[in-house]
Every structure is written in C-alpha cells, then in structure tokens.
Amino acid sequence: MPRQCEICNNARAILRRPKTGQRICNECFFYVFETEIHNTIVDNKLFKPGDRVGIGASGGKDSTVLAYVMKTLNNRYNYGLDLYLLSVDEGISGYRDDSLETVKRNKEQYGLPLLIVSYEQLYGWSMDSIVEAVGRKNNCTFCGVFRRQALDRGALMLDLDHIVTGHNADDVAETILMNLFRGDLPRLGRCTEIVTAGDGYIGRSKPFKYAYEKEIVMYAYLKHLDYFSTECTYSPNAYRGYAREFLKDLEFVRPSAILDIIHSGEAMQVASDVQLPTLAHCERCGYISSNALCKACILLEGLERGVPKLGIAKSARHAQELLANESAMKSAGKAVEPVHFELLRGKAQAMREQRQMKEQQQECHDCTATSCAFACDDDATGLCSSSKETRRCACADSNAETNAAAS
Amino acid sequence: MSEAEEITVNVEFSGGMERLMKDQASSIQAKLPEPATIRDLIIHVRDNVVEDKKELFSKNDTVCPGILVIINGSDWEVEDSEDTVLSNKDTVLFISTLHGG
Ligand SMILES: [Zn+2]
Ligand SMILES: [Zn+2]
C-alpha cells in the first residue's frame, strides 16, 4: 500500500527528506523546500527591495534550480528584485559550450536577462589554451581564480548589488572538511559564512546553504527542470573528490551529518592569533588583493611570459626565482590587458546614476524621450520639448485649451 | 521445477549516470527472475550494463551514496530502499547527484 504524506495526510508520499526523515508528497515537498529557502533569505537579510541580483548560472542542477526558485520566490513574496543570469564561459570545449546552451534555454524558460563573460574576452586566455600551456596538473588553480574575478567583472558590467550562487549544504560541508583537513584556518573561518564580500563592492551569498543536494536534484526532477550534468573535462580535483565521497558515506549512515558539519563549522572560531590578511587593491587591475598584484594578474603574467608556474609558486621567493630566469622566457603574446576595476566601477556608477535619473523623470506622453530636453518641462505638460513643438504645429489651439483646463 | 517467472523492468539513467553505461545508454530493459528486489536490479545493472568503472555505480551490493533511485516516480527511501520488491513493468530511474553545479 502506498504510504501517505506525513504532512498533509492527503496524498501519496514520493520523497523521504534527508533532513527530517519525513515521507512527504509532491506538493508538500515543493512548499517546504521553497519556504526553507525563503526563510534563509529573510533570516539572513540577503536582499533589499530594488536590488539587482545576479544568479551565477552554470547550467548545472544547483544554479538551474536556484534560478527557478529565486524567480518563484521573488514573485510570491514580492522581494522587488531585478534578477539576472550571469554565466562565465571558461572556454572548455565539449563542456562549457554545451552547458551554456542550457543556460541560454533557461534564459528563455525563465524570462531572465543573461550576460555571459568569457575568459577569452576578459583575459585573452581560454581554459583550453591555458591547459595547452600549463598541462592538466594545475589548471584548476587558474580556473578558480579567474572565475571568481570574472563573476565580479560581470556583476559590475550589469551594475549588480548582489550575486547568488548555487552552493548547497553538501558543498559547504565538503569545503569545511577540506579546509579542516588542510589546516587552512582563514578559509575555514570564512567558508561557513552565508554572505561573503566579493570584491569588496558586490556581496555574494548562498541561499542553498542549508539545502541538501538530494532535495535539489529531486526538485529539478519533479519540476522537469532542464539542466546539464557533465563533469568538467579537466576537473579531477582528487582532494575534493575524496572529501565528497567521505561525506556521502557519512550521510548514508547518518543523514543529518551534513547539517551537523555545517553547524560545527559555524561554531568554530578562528583563533585571534591566526593572521587574516589585510586587504588592499591590486596595483595593476584594481581587484581586491592582499598583495601588490592580485592572484589573477600574477597568473596572467606567468602565462604571458611563458612561466605558468609563476602564480602557483609556493612562496614569494620562489616566484622571484622564477622571474629571475627571465632571459629564458618567451612571450606567449596573447596579451589582453584586463579592464581596470576602477573603470568598471565607474561605469557601474554611471549606469546607476542614469537609472536613478530615469526613475525621477516621467516619460513624455507623446514619445518615449527622456532626454535632457525633458528636464525643461517647466510647464509640466508631461511632454518633451520636441513633442511640444510637434503638438504646437499640429494642434496648437486645442492643446492650449486642454492645458488651460487642466491647470 | 517449473520455469521461473520473469519480470521486465524499465531502467533509466540520468544526471551523468548514463555515461557509465554501455553505449552511454540512458534507458534499458532488464529481465529479472521473480521475485526481484531493487538490490537484484542493482546487481544486474552493475554486472551487465555498467561499462567499466563499476565502483562508481555500486558498492556493497547497493548503489554508491549520492545516487538517487526513483521507482515509478517516487524516492526508493519512501519504500524499503534495497529491499523494495519490483513488479513487472516498473520503471526505475538512477540519478547521479555528483555532477556539475
Ligand atoms: Zn503532502
Ligand atoms: Zn590584478
């Protein structure tokens, strides 16, 4: 006999929640899943009305479900957010090009504007060409550093207030374990935070921080969401792979393990004698950085000079040694100077001012002009000056009468 | 002994699971002697359908943690997980949760 839903007692249960062990039906699952995300958003005050929020979209399950849920909640609870899809094209053929097709379909399905920024366009190097230069061993370092900055660049191009990413509870627990096992205390302290600072201007958050991967996949399955599921062709990050397998084994015998680990991570305090780097800006590109040059600029410099090991050098001295051998270097000559962050910030600021000005103005009743001529609408007819001209020629008399009557 | 009754089960793979299968099949039909449980099906798939990396599909005669099993549209944990008894024409879907974000 089919089991009944333990919430509504009214329908067939189709899912056992890993968080609670409850067996629940379709509709109750959608409701509790979405409501928990809503509560995470409200409890942590992730947004304010009018915010422009970018959804980091990879085409994978997490970000696809995130886009769908964000759109749903924004409508249901009137968050008043302007939502955007923001994707990074790393330039990995057979992987990212396919997943970006999924993002483009999501754009149509959800009716959200999409911006794709590519490594090629931003840095002059695609991951395919980086792998060609550095081999398959350290390419993940490049990808991670470039992606982080690429998202910030995209966010400034769209003048976003905030970026949300699809990291789920399993990802967060996995990262806690990895940082713990590596003794990376500064990261251990930061990785449990639901909001992080981004480049210092644009905050990032993880609305799925407490959402189990199993529920995200079930949600996508039950809602028939269109997502892409291929492993990155360059991906083997062995360390993360082991952490993940270990975590899944733990979850198997004790489903609460994932939330328990997050809880422990949150409760851990980074000792005050652990040096947290003080942050300044990169001399070259203006990105936030604890050193004179940010990690991306060092990696790029290494690529340009044909010493790709530069950025993954173990110490500053090691990097100096590598640079000292400069005579042996050839220029790979791809040179795209990344756009300076001050310039991006300036443009974002200008866009913001323009929007604010537009909000204050009404549109002309006759045409859609919002030009400066409109600012001279001192007789408050709601017409731009050129429309006034036109009206005057066409029906000056009747128009004058209407205006007189109105005032 | 009379001939054993056989059941036919529709088996589907998604979320990247299909790439572990012979010919990257996203669906197959499995014939199992009755009575059959999900455990019997997992062993059958592991031995006959998974191409090579069998350890990515199954360990200890069940699926690897992180693979969801959906029987006729509902989570196998709603029923009796591995011990759930299969009927003729049931559809079982294996979804990997491990791929991509
Ligand atoms: Zn229900
Ligand atoms: Zn820089």
Coordinates of C-alpha atoms and ligand atoms in Angstrom, one line a residue:
Chain A
M1 CA 0.0 0.0 0.0
P2 CA 1.4 3.4 -0.9
R3 CA 2.5 5.5 2.1
Q4 CA 0.6 8.7 2.8
C5 CA 2.3 12.1 3.1
E6 CA 3.3 12.8 6.7
I7 CA 2.5 16.5 6.3
C8 CA -0.9 16.7 4.6
N9 CA -2.0 13.0 5.1
N10 CA -3.8 13.6 1.8
A11 CA -1.5 12.3 -1.0
R12 CA 1.0 9.6 -1.8
A13 CA 4.4 10.3 -0.4
I14 CA 7.1 10.5 -3.1
L15 CA 10.2 11.6 -1.2
R16 CA 11.9 11.0 2.1
R17 CA 13.5 14.1 3.4
P18 CA 17.1 13.6 4.4
K19 CA 16.9 16.4 6.9
T20 CA 13.9 15.1 8.8
G21 CA 13.2 11.6 7.7
Q22 CA 9.7 12.6 6.9
R23 CA 7.9 10.9 3.9
I24 CA 6.1 13.6 2.0
C25 CA 4.1 14.3 -1.2
N26 CA 5.0 16.3 -4.2
E27 CA 3.2 19.5 -3.3
C28 CA 4.3 19.5 0.3
F29 CA 7.9 19.0 -0.8
F30 CA 7.8 22.0 -3.1
Y31 CA 6.2 24.0 -0.4
V32 CA 8.7 23.1 2.4
F33 CA 11.7 23.3 0.1
E34 CA 10.8 26.7 -1.2
T35 CA 9.8 28.0 2.2
E36 CA 13.1 27.0 3.8
I37 CA 15.0 28.9 1.1
H38 CA 12.7 31.9 1.7
N39 CA 13.4 31.7 5.4
T40 CA 17.1 31.5 4.8
I41 CA 16.8 34.6 2.6
V42 CA 14.7 36.5 5.1
D43 CA 16.6 35.4 8.3
N44 CA 19.9 36.5 6.8
K45 CA 18.5 39.6 5.2
L46 CA 20.2 38.7 1.9
F47 CA 18.4 41.4 -0.2
K48 CA 16.6 44.6 0.0
P49 CA 13.8 45.8 -2.3
G50 CA 15.0 47.1 -5.6
D51 CA 18.3 45.1 -5.5
R52 CA 19.7 44.0 -8.8
V53 CA 20.6 40.3 -8.2
G54 CA 22.7 38.2 -10.5
I55 CA 22.3 34.4 -10.3
G56 CA 25.6 32.7 -11.1
A57 CA 24.4 30.3 -13.7
S58 CA 26.4 27.3 -15.0
G59 CA 23.6 25.3 -16.5
G60 CA 24.1 22.6 -13.8
K61 CA 21.5 21.4 -11.4
D62 CA 22.2 23.7 -8.5
S63 CA 22.2 27.0 -10.4
T64 CA 19.2 25.9 -12.6
V65 CA 17.1 25.2 -9.5
L66 CA 18.4 28.4 -7.9
A67 CA 17.3 30.5 -10.8
Y68 CA 13.8 28.8 -10.8
V69 CA 13.4 29.2 -7.1
M70 CA 14.6 32.8 -7.0
K71 CA 12.2 33.7 -9.7
T72 CA 9.4 31.9 -7.9
L73 CA 10.1 33.5 -4.5
N74 CA 10.6 36.9 -6.0
N75 CA 7.1 36.8 -7.4
R76 CA 5.5 35.0 -4.5
Y77 CA 6.9 37.3 -1.7
N78 CA 7.3 40.5 -3.7
Y79 CA 11.0 40.8 -2.9
G80 CA 11.1 43.5 -5.6
L81 CA 14.4 42.2 -7.1
D82 CA 15.6 42.6 -10.6
L83 CA 17.0 39.2 -11.5
Y84 CA 19.8 38.4 -14.0
L85 CA 21.5 35.3 -15.1
L86 CA 25.3 35.7 -15.1
S87 CA 27.4 33.0 -16.7
V88 CA 31.1 32.5 -17.1
D89 CA 32.5 30.9 -20.2
E90 CA 35.8 29.3 -19.3
G91 CA 36.3 28.2 -22.8
I92 CA 36.3 24.5 -22.3
S93 CA 35.1 22.9 -25.5
G94 CA 32.8 19.9 -25.1
Y95 CA 31.9 21.0 -21.6
R96 CA 31.2 24.7 -21.1
D97 CA 29.9 25.3 -24.6
D98 CA 27.3 22.6 -24.1
S99 CA 26.3 23.8 -20.6
L100 CA 26.0 27.4 -21.8
E101 CA 23.4 26.1 -24.3
T102 CA 21.4 25.0 -21.2
V103 CA 21.8 28.5 -19.7
K104 CA 20.5 30.1 -22.9
R105 CA 17.4 27.9 -22.7
N106 CA 17.0 28.8 -19.1
K107 CA 17.0 32.4 -20.1
E108 CA 14.0 31.8 -22.4
Q109 CA 12.3 29.5 -20.0
Y110 CA 12.5 31.8 -17.0
G111 CA 12.4 35.1 -18.9
L112 CA 15.5 36.4 -17.3
P113 CA 18.2 38.5 -19.0
L114 CA 21.5 36.7 -19.4
L115 CA 25.1 38.0 -19.5
I116 CA 28.0 35.7 -20.5
V117 CA 31.5 36.8 -19.7
S118 CA 34.3 34.7 -21.1
Y119 CA 37.9 34.1 -20.0
E120 CA 38.9 34.6 -23.6
Q121 CA 37.3 38.1 -23.8
L122 CA 38.4 39.1 -20.2
Y123 CA 41.9 37.8 -20.1
G124 CA 42.8 36.7 -23.6
W125 CA 43.2 33.1 -22.5
S126 CA 40.5 30.4 -22.6
M127 CA 40.9 27.3 -20.4
D128 CA 41.6 25.2 -23.4
S129 CA 44.6 27.4 -24.3
I130 CA 45.7 27.6 -20.6
V131 CA 45.7 23.8 -20.4
E132 CA 47.7 23.7 -23.6
A133 CA 50.3 26.0 -21.9
V134 CA 50.3 24.6 -18.3
G135 CA 49.2 21.0 -18.7
R136 CA 46.4 19.3 -16.8
K137 CA 48.0 19.5 -13.4
N138 CA 47.4 22.9 -12.1
N139 CA 44.8 24.2 -14.4
C140 CA 42.1 24.2 -11.7
T141 CA 44.0 27.0 -9.9
F142 CA 43.8 29.2 -12.9
C143 CA 40.1 28.4 -13.4
G144 CA 39.2 29.1 -9.8
V145 CA 41.0 32.4 -9.6
F146 CA 39.8 33.6 -13.0
R147 CA 36.2 32.6 -12.3
R148 CA 35.9 34.5 -9.1
Q149 CA 37.2 37.6 -10.8
A150 CA 35.1 37.1 -13.9
L151 CA 31.9 37.0 -11.8
D152 CA 32.9 40.3 -10.2
R153 CA 33.6 41.8 -13.6
G154 CA 30.2 40.6 -14.9
A155 CA 28.5 41.9 -11.8
L156 CA 30.0 45.4 -12.4
M157 CA 29.0 45.3 -16.1
L158 CA 25.4 44.7 -15.0
D159 CA 25.8 47.0 -12.1
L160 CA 24.5 44.3 -9.7
D161 CA 24.0 44.8 -6.0
H162 CA 24.5 41.1 -5.2
I163 CA 25.3 37.7 -6.6
V164 CA 23.8 34.5 -5.5
T165 CA 25.4 31.1 -6.2
G166 CA 24.1 27.6 -6.1
H167 CA 26.4 26.2 -3.4
N168 CA 24.3 23.7 -1.4
A169 CA 24.7 22.2 2.0
D170 CA 26.7 19.3 0.7
D171 CA 29.2 21.7 -1.0
V172 CA 29.5 23.8 2.2
A173 CA 30.1 20.7 4.4
E174 CA 32.6 19.4 1.9
T175 CA 34.5 22.7 1.9
I176 CA 34.5 22.7 5.7
L177 CA 36.1 19.3 5.7
M178 CA 38.7 20.2 3.1
N179 CA 39.8 23.3 4.9
L180 CA 39.9 21.4 8.2
F181 CA 41.9 18.6 6.7
R182 CA 44.3 21.1 5.1
G183 CA 44.6 23.2 8.2
D184 CA 43.5 26.3 6.3
L185 CA 42.2 28.2 9.2
P186 CA 41.4 31.6 7.5
R187 CA 39.3 29.7 4.8
L188 CA 37.7 27.5 7.4
G189 CA 36.5 30.6 9.2
R190 CA 35.1 32.2 6.0
C191 CA 33.6 29.2 4.2
T192 CA 30.7 28.9 6.5
E193 CA 29.6 32.5 6.0
I194 CA 26.4 32.7 4.0
V195 CA 27.3 36.2 2.7
T196 CA 30.9 36.9 1.6
A197 CA 32.3 40.2 0.5
G198 CA 33.1 39.5 -3.2
D199 CA 35.5 42.2 -4.5
G200 CA 34.5 44.5 -1.7
Y201 CA 31.7 46.0 -3.6
I202 CA 29.4 43.2 -4.5
G203 CA 28.2 40.8 -1.9
R204 CA 27.8 37.1 -2.6
S205 CA 25.5 34.7 -0.9
K206 CA 24.4 31.1 -0.9
P207 CA 20.6 30.8 -0.5
F208 CA 21.0 27.0 -0.7
K209 CA 23.5 26.8 2.2
Y210 CA 21.1 24.6 4.1
A211 CA 19.6 22.8 1.2
Y212 CA 20.5 19.1 0.6
E213 CA 21.8 18.1 -2.7
K214 CA 19.4 15.2 -2.8
E215 CA 16.4 17.6 -2.4
I216 CA 17.8 19.9 -5.1
V217 CA 18.1 17.1 -7.6
M218 CA 14.6 15.8 -6.6
Y219 CA 13.2 19.2 -7.1
A220 CA 14.7 19.5 -10.6
Y221 CA 13.5 16.0 -11.4
L222 CA 9.9 16.6 -10.1
K223 CA 9.7 20.1 -11.8
H224 CA 11.2 18.7 -15.0
L225 CA 13.8 21.5 -15.0
D226 CA 16.3 21.5 -17.8
Y227 CA 19.9 21.1 -16.5
F228 CA 23.2 19.9 -17.7
S229 CA 25.2 17.3 -16.0
T230 CA 28.7 16.6 -17.3
E231 CA 31.8 16.6 -15.3
C232 CA 34.3 19.3 -16.4
T233 CA 36.7 17.6 -18.8
Y234 CA 39.7 19.0 -16.9
S235 CA 38.2 18.6 -13.5
P236 CA 39.9 15.8 -11.4
N237 CA 40.3 17.6 -8.2
A238 CA 41.2 14.5 -6.2
Y239 CA 41.2 16.1 -2.8
R240 CA 37.7 17.4 -3.2
G241 CA 36.7 14.1 -4.7
Y242 CA 37.8 12.2 -1.5
A243 CA 36.1 14.7 0.8
R244 CA 32.9 14.3 -1.2
E245 CA 33.0 10.6 -1.1
F246 CA 33.7 10.6 2.6
L247 CA 30.8 13.0 3.2
K248 CA 28.4 10.9 1.1
D249 CA 29.4 7.8 3.1
L250 CA 28.7 9.7 6.3
E251 CA 25.4 10.9 5.0
F252 CA 24.4 7.4 4.1
V253 CA 24.6 6.2 7.7
R254 CA 23.6 9.5 9.3
P255 CA 21.7 11.9 7.0
S256 CA 22.0 14.8 9.5
A257 CA 25.8 14.6 9.1
I258 CA 25.8 17.3 6.5
L259 CA 23.9 19.9 8.6
D260 CA 25.9 18.7 11.7
I261 CA 29.2 19.5 10.0
I262 CA 27.9 23.0 8.9
H263 CA 26.8 23.6 12.4
S264 CA 30.2 22.7 13.8
G265 CA 31.9 24.8 11.1
E266 CA 29.8 27.8 12.1
A267 CA 30.5 27.3 15.8
M268 CA 34.3 27.2 15.2
Q269 CA 36.1 30.5 15.9
V270 CA 39.3 31.3 14.1
A271 CA 41.8 32.0 16.9
S272 CA 42.8 35.6 17.0
D273 CA 46.5 34.8 16.5
V274 CA 45.7 33.4 13.1
Q275 CA 46.7 36.2 10.7
L276 CA 43.9 37.2 8.5
P277 CA 45.4 39.1 5.5
T278 CA 44.6 42.8 5.3
L279 CA 43.1 43.7 2.0
A280 CA 44.1 46.4 -0.4
H281 CA 43.8 46.7 -4.2
C282 CA 45.9 45.2 -6.9
E283 CA 48.3 47.7 -8.4
R284 CA 47.6 46.5 -11.9
C285 CA 43.9 45.8 -12.2
G286 CA 42.4 47.3 -9.0
Y287 CA 40.9 44.0 -7.8
I288 CA 40.9 43.4 -4.1
S289 CA 44.1 41.7 -3.1
S290 CA 46.3 41.2 -0.1
N291 CA 49.5 41.6 -2.2
A292 CA 50.7 44.2 -4.6
L293 CA 49.5 42.1 -7.5
C294 CA 46.3 40.0 -7.3
K295 CA 46.4 36.3 -8.0
A296 CA 44.8 36.7 -11.4
C297 CA 47.4 39.2 -12.5
I298 CA 50.3 37.0 -11.3
L299 CA 48.8 34.0 -13.1
L300 CA 48.3 36.1 -16.3
E301 CA 51.8 37.4 -16.1
G302 CA 53.1 33.8 -15.8
L303 CA 51.1 32.8 -18.8
E304 CA 52.2 35.8 -20.9
R305 CA 55.9 35.3 -20.0
G306 CA 55.7 31.6 -20.6
V307 CA 56.3 30.7 -16.9
P308 CA 52.9 29.5 -16.0
K309 CA 54.3 28.1 -12.7
L310 CA 54.7 31.7 -11.5
G311 CA 51.2 32.1 -10.0
I312 CA 51.3 28.7 -8.4
A313 CA 54.7 29.2 -6.9
K314 CA 54.8 28.1 -3.3
S315 CA 56.3 31.3 -1.9
A316 CA 57.1 34.9 -2.9
R317 CA 60.8 33.9 -3.0
H318 CA 60.1 31.0 -5.3
A319 CA 58.2 33.4 -7.6
Q320 CA 61.2 35.8 -7.5
E321 CA 63.5 33.0 -8.6
L322 CA 61.2 32.1 -11.4
L323 CA 61.2 35.7 -12.5
A324 CA 64.9 36.0 -12.2
N325 CA 65.2 33.4 -15.0
E326 CA 63.5 35.9 -17.2
S327 CA 66.1 35.5 -20.0
A328 CA 64.8 32.0 -20.6
M329 CA 61.3 33.2 -21.1
K330 CA 59.4 33.6 -24.2
S331 CA 56.4 35.8 -24.6
A332 CA 53.3 33.8 -25.3
G333 CA 51.9 37.0 -26.6
K334 CA 48.2 36.7 -26.0
A335 CA 48.2 39.9 -24.1
V336 CA 44.8 41.2 -23.3
E337 CA 45.1 43.8 -20.6
P338 CA 42.2 43.1 -18.3
V339 CA 40.0 46.2 -17.9
H340 CA 40.8 48.0 -14.7
F341 CA 38.3 47.6 -11.9
E342 CA 38.1 51.3 -11.2
L343 CA 36.9 51.8 -14.8
L344 CA 34.3 49.0 -14.3
R345 CA 33.2 50.6 -11.0
G346 CA 33.0 54.0 -12.7
K347 CA 30.8 52.6 -15.5
A348 CA 28.6 50.8 -13.0
Q349 CA 28.2 54.0 -11.0
A350 CA 27.3 56.0 -14.2
M351 CA 24.7 53.3 -15.1
R352 CA 23.3 53.7 -11.6
E353 CA 23.0 57.4 -11.8
Q354 CA 21.4 57.2 -15.2
R355 CA 18.8 54.8 -13.9
Q356 CA 18.0 57.0 -10.9
M357 CA 17.6 60.0 -13.2
K358 CA 15.3 58.0 -15.4
E359 CA 13.2 56.9 -12.4
Q360 CA 12.7 60.6 -11.4
Q361 CA 11.6 61.6 -14.9
Q362 CA 8.3 60.6 -16.4
E363 CA 8.3 59.6 -19.9
C364 CA 6.9 62.1 -22.4
H365 CA 3.2 61.4 -23.1
D366 CA 3.8 61.5 -26.9
C367 CA 7.1 59.8 -27.4
T368 CA 9.5 57.9 -25.2
A369 CA 12.1 60.6 -24.9
T370 CA 13.8 61.1 -21.6
S371 CA 16.5 63.3 -22.9
C372 CA 17.7 66.4 -21.1
A373 CA 15.2 68.4 -23.1
F374 CA 12.6 66.8 -20.9
A375 CA 14.2 68.4 -17.8
C376 CA 13.0 71.7 -19.3
D377 CA 9.3 70.7 -19.0
D378 CA 8.7 73.6 -16.6
D379 CA 5.0 73.9 -17.6
A380 CA 4.5 70.3 -16.5
T381 CA 2.7 69.2 -19.7
G382 CA 4.5 65.9 -19.5
L383 CA 5.8 66.4 -23.0
C384 CA 9.4 66.6 -24.1
S385 CA 10.4 69.8 -25.9
S386 CA 10.3 68.2 -29.4
S387 CA 6.9 66.8 -28.8
K388 CA 5.7 70.1 -27.6
E389 CA 7.0 71.6 -30.9
T390 CA 5.1 69.0 -32.9
R391 CA 1.9 69.5 -31.0
R392 CA 2.2 73.2 -31.4
C393 CA 2.4 72.8 -35.1
A394 CA -0.3 70.2 -35.4
C395 CA -3.0 71.3 -33.0
A396 CA -1.6 74.2 -31.0
D397 CA -5.0 75.6 -30.2
S398 CA -6.8 72.6 -28.8
N399 CA -3.7 71.6 -26.9
A400 CA -3.5 75.0 -25.3
E401 CA -7.1 74.7 -24.3
T402 CA -6.7 71.3 -22.7
N403 CA -3.7 72.5 -20.8
A404 CA -5.6 75.6 -19.6
A405 CA -8.5 73.5 -18.5
A406 CA -6.2 71.0 -16.7
S407 CA -4.4 73.7 -14.7
Chain B
M1 CA 10.9 -27.3 -11.3
S2 CA 8.7 -25.2 -13.4
E3 CA 10.1 -22.3 -15.5
A4 CA 10.8 -19.3 -13.3
E5 CA 8.6 -16.4 -14.0
E6 CA 10.4 -13.3 -15.3
I7 CA 9.6 -9.7 -14.9
T8 CA 10.7 -6.8 -17.2
V9 CA 11.8 -3.6 -15.6
N10 CA 12.4 -0.3 -17.5
V11 CA 15.6 1.2 -16.2
E12 CA 16.6 4.8 -16.9
F13 CA 19.8 6.7 -16.1
S14 CA 20.3 10.5 -15.8
G15 CA 22.3 13.2 -14.1
G16 CA 25.5 11.8 -15.7
M17 CA 24.8 8.2 -14.7
E18 CA 24.2 7.3 -18.3
R19 CA 27.8 7.9 -19.2
L20 CA 28.9 4.9 -17.1
M21 CA 26.7 2.6 -19.1
K22 CA 27.5 0.6 -22.2
D23 CA 26.8 2.7 -25.2
Q24 CA 26.0 5.5 -22.7
A25 CA 22.5 4.2 -22.7
S26 CA 20.0 6.4 -21.0
S27 CA 17.5 3.6 -20.8
I28 CA 17.4 -0.2 -21.0
Q29 CA 15.1 -3.0 -20.2
A30 CA 16.1 -5.6 -17.6
K31 CA 14.6 -9.0 -17.3
L32 CA 14.8 -10.4 -13.7
P33 CA 13.5 -13.7 -12.3
E34 CA 10.7 -13.3 -9.9
P35 CA 10.6 -12.3 -7.1
A36 CA 13.1 -9.5 -7.6
T37 CA 14.1 -6.6 -5.3
I38 CA 15.8 -3.4 -6.2
R39 CA 19.0 -5.0 -4.8
D40 CA 18.7 -7.7 -7.5
L41 CA 18.3 -5.0 -10.2
I42 CA 21.3 -3.0 -8.9
I43 CA 23.5 -6.2 -9.1
H44 CA 22.1 -6.9 -12.6
V45 CA 22.9 -3.4 -13.8
R46 CA 26.3 -3.5 -12.2
D47 CA 27.3 -6.8 -13.8
N48 CA 25.6 -6.4 -17.2
V49 CA 25.1 -2.7 -18.0
V50 CA 27.9 -0.6 -16.4
E51 CA 30.7 -0.3 -18.9
D52 CA 33.8 -0.4 -16.7
K53 CA 34.0 1.9 -13.6
K54 CA 31.7 -0.4 -11.7
E55 CA 32.8 1.1 -8.3
L56 CA 31.2 4.5 -9.4
F57 CA 27.8 2.8 -9.6
S58 CA 27.7 0.3 -6.9
K59 CA 29.4 -0.9 -3.7
N60 CA 28.3 -3.5 -1.1
D61 CA 25.6 -4.6 -3.4
T62 CA 23.8 -1.3 -3.4
V63 CA 24.2 2.0 -5.2
C64 CA 27.0 4.3 -4.2
P65 CA 25.9 7.1 -1.8
G66 CA 24.9 10.1 -3.9
I67 CA 22.9 8.1 -6.5
L68 CA 19.2 8.7 -6.2
V69 CA 16.9 5.8 -7.0
I70 CA 13.4 6.6 -8.2
I71 CA 10.8 3.8 -8.5
N72 CA 7.7 4.7 -10.6
G73 CA 8.3 8.4 -9.9
S74 CA 9.0 8.2 -6.2
D75 CA 12.1 8.1 -4.0
W76 CA 13.0 4.5 -3.0
E77 CA 13.5 5.6 0.6
V78 CA 9.8 6.1 0.8
E79 CA 9.5 2.4 0.2
D80 CA 12.1 -0.1 1.6
S81 CA 15.2 1.1 -0.3
E82 CA 17.2 -2.0 -1.5
D83 CA 14.5 -4.4 -0.3
T84 CA 11.7 -2.9 -2.2
V85 CA 10.0 -5.6 -4.3
L86 CA 9.7 -4.9 -8.0
S87 CA 6.7 -5.7 -10.2
N88 CA 6.5 -6.3 -13.9
K89 CA 6.7 -3.1 -16.0
D90 CA 8.0 -1.0 -13.1
T91 CA 10.3 1.9 -14.1
V92 CA 13.4 2.6 -12.1
L93 CA 15.5 5.7 -12.6
F94 CA 19.0 6.2 -11.3
I95 CA 20.1 9.8 -11.0
S96 CA 23.6 10.8 -10.1
T97 CA 23.8 13.9 -7.9
L98 CA 27.5 14.2 -8.2
H99 CA 27.9 16.0 -11.5
G100 CA 28.3 19.7 -12.0
G101 CA 26.8 22.6 -10.1
Ligands
ZN1 ZN 1.5 16.3 1.4
ZN2 ZN 45.1 42.3 -10.6

